[in-house]
Short mmCIF file of C-alpha atoms in Angstrom, two decimals:
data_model
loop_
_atom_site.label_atom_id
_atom_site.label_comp_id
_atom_site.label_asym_id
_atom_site.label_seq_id
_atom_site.Cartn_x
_atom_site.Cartn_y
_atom_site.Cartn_z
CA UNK A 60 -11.71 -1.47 -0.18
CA UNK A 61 -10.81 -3.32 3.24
CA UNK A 62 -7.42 -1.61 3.25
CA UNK A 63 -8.57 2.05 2.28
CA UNK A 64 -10.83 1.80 5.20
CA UNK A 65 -8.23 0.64 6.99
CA UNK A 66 -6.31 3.37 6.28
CA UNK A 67 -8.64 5.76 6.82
CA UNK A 68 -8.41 5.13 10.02
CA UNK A 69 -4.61 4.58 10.52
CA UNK A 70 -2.90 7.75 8.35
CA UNK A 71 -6.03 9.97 7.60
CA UNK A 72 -3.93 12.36 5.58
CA UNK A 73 -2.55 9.26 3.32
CA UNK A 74 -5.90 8.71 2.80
CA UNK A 75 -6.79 11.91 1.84
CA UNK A 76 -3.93 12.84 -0.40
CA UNK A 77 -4.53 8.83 -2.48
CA UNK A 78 -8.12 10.57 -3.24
CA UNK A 79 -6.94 13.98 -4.32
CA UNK A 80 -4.36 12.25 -6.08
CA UNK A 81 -6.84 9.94 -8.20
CA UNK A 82 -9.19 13.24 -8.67
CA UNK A 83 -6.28 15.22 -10.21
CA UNK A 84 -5.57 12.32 -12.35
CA UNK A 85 -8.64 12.56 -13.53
CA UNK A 86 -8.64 15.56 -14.68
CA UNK A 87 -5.77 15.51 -16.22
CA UNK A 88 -6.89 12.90 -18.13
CA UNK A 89 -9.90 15.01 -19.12
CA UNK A 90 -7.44 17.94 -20.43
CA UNK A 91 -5.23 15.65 -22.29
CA UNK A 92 -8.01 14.10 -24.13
CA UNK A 93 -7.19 10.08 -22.31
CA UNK A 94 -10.99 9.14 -22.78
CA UNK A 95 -9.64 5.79 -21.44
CA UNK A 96 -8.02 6.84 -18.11
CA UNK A 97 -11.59 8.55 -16.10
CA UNK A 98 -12.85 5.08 -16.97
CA UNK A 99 -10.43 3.42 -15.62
CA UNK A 100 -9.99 5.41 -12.78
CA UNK A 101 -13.63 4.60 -11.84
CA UNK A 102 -12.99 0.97 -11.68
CA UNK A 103 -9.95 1.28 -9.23
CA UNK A 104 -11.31 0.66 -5.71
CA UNK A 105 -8.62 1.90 -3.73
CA UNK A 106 -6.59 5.28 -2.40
CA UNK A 107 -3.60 3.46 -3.00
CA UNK A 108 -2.40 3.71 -6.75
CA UNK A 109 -0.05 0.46 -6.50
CA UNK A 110 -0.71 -3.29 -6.04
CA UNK A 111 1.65 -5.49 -6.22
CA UNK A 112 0.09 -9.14 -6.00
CA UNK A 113 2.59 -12.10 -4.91
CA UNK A 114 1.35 -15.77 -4.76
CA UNK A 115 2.86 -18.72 -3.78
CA UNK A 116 6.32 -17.07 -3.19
CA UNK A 117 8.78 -16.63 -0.15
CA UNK A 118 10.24 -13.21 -0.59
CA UNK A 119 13.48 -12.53 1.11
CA UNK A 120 14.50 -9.86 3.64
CA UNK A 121 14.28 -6.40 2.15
CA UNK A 122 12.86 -2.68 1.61
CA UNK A 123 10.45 -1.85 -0.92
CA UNK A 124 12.35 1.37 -2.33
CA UNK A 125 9.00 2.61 -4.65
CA UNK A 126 7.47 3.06 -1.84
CA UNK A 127 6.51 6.63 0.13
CA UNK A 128 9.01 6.28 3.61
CA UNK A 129 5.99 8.47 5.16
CA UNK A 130 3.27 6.29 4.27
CA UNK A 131 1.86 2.77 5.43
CA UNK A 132 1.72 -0.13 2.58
CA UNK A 133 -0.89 -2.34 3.66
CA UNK A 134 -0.43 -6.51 3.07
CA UNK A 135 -3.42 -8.62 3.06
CA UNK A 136 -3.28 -12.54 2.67
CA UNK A 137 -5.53 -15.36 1.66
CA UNK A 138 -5.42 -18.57 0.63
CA UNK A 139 -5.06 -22.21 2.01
CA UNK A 140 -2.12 -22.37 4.07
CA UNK A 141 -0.84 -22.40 7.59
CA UNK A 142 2.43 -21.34 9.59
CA UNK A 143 2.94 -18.09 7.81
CA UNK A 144 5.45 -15.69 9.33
CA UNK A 145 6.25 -12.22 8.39
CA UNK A 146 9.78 -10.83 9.65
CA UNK A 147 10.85 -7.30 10.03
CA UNK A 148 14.27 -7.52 10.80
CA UNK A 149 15.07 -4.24 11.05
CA UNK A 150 12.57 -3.86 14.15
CA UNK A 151 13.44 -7.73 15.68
CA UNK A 152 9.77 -8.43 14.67
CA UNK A 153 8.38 -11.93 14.02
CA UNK A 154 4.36 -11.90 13.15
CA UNK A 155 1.94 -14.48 12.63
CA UNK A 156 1.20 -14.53 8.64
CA UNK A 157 -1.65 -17.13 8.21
CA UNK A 158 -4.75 -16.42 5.79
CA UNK A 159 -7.10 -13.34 6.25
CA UNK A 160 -4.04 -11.26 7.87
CA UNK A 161 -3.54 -7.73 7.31
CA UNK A 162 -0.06 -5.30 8.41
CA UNK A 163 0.23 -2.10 7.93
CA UNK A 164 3.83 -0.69 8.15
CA UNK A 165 6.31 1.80 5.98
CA UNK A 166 7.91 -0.77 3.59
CA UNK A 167 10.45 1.87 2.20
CA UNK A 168 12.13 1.76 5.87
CA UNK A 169 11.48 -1.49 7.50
CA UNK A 170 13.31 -4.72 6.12
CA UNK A 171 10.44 -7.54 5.97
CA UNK A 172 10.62 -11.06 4.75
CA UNK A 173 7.56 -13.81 4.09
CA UNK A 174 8.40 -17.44 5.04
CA UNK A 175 7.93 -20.47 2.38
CA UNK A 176 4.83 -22.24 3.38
CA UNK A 177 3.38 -25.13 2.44
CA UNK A 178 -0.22 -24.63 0.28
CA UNK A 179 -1.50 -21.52 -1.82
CA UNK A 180 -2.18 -18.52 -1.15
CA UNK A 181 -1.94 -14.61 -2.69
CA UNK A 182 -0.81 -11.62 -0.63
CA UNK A 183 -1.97 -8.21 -1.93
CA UNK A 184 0.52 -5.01 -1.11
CA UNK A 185 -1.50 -1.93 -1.35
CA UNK A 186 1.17 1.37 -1.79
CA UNK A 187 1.90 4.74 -3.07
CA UNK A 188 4.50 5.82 -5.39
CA UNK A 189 5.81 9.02 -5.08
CA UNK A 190 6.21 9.45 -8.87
CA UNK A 191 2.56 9.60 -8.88
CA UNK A 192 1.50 11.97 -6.79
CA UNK A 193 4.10 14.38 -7.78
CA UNK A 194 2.75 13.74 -11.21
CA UNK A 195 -0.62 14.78 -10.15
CA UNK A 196 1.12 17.89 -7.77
CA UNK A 197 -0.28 16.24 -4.63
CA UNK A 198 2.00 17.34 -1.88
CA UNK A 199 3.50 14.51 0.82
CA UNK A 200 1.50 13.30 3.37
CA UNK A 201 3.76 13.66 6.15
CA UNK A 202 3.95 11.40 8.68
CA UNK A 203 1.30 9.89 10.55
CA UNK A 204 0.54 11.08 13.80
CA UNK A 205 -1.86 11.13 16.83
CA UNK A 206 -2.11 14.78 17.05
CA UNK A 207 -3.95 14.90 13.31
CA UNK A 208 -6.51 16.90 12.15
CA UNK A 209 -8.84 14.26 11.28
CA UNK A 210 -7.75 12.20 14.68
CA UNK A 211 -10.57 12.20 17.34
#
């Protein structure tokens, strides 16, 4: 919920397309008689329709290629640890990593990389798939931008 709000705020129209996407889904799932799928879709607390959940794990240098190149994938870490770094590479970008941390960037087109640390902890990457939302006939979201309709 944390990083839908987030990105409310960051890329309105990602936002906004992840909802109509999930509400097309929906009824979809209505017309092709999936009485599993409005259930499920109720219990999904997020306008992102991918998590990927990574724990305890250095992950090397590179691009997350299901990923929309227009839209932000949002990482969020916790856990017992300290000294965590997050690289981009491709920008010449070192960050600060540690527990209760939260980056928002395009994963499709910047190379990243998570340091080894010492102690647990479970980073969450919130994304979109394109395959989805052309599934559901959601057009792109475009890129985000301060000139938006929903900016203030």
């Amino acid at each position: 919920a944390i990083a839908s709000a987030a990105l409310r705020v960051m890329h309105p129209e990602q936002y906004f397309a992840g909802l109509q996407a999930f509400s097309k889904l929906g009824h979809k799932a209505v017309s092709k008689e999936l009485p599993q799928m409005p259930e499920t879709l109720e219990f999904w607390a997020s306008v992102f329709n991918t998590l990927s959940i990574i724990s305890n794990r250095e992950t090397p240098n590179h691009r997350d290629h299901l990923s929309v190149a227009e839209c932000f994938d949002v990482l969020t870490t916790v856990g017992n640890y300290s000294n965590g770094q997050m690289t981009m590479s491709s920008l010449q970008l070192e960050f600060k990593y540690n527990s209760g941390c939260m980056i928002a960037f395009s994963g499709r087109i910047v190379r990243h990389a998570v340091n080894d640390v010492e102690g647990d902890w479970i980073a969450w990457a919130w994304y979109m798939r394109d395959s989805v939302h052309i599934y559901a006939r959601v057009p792109s979201c475009g890129w985000a931008s301060v000139h938006s309709p929903y900016s203030v």
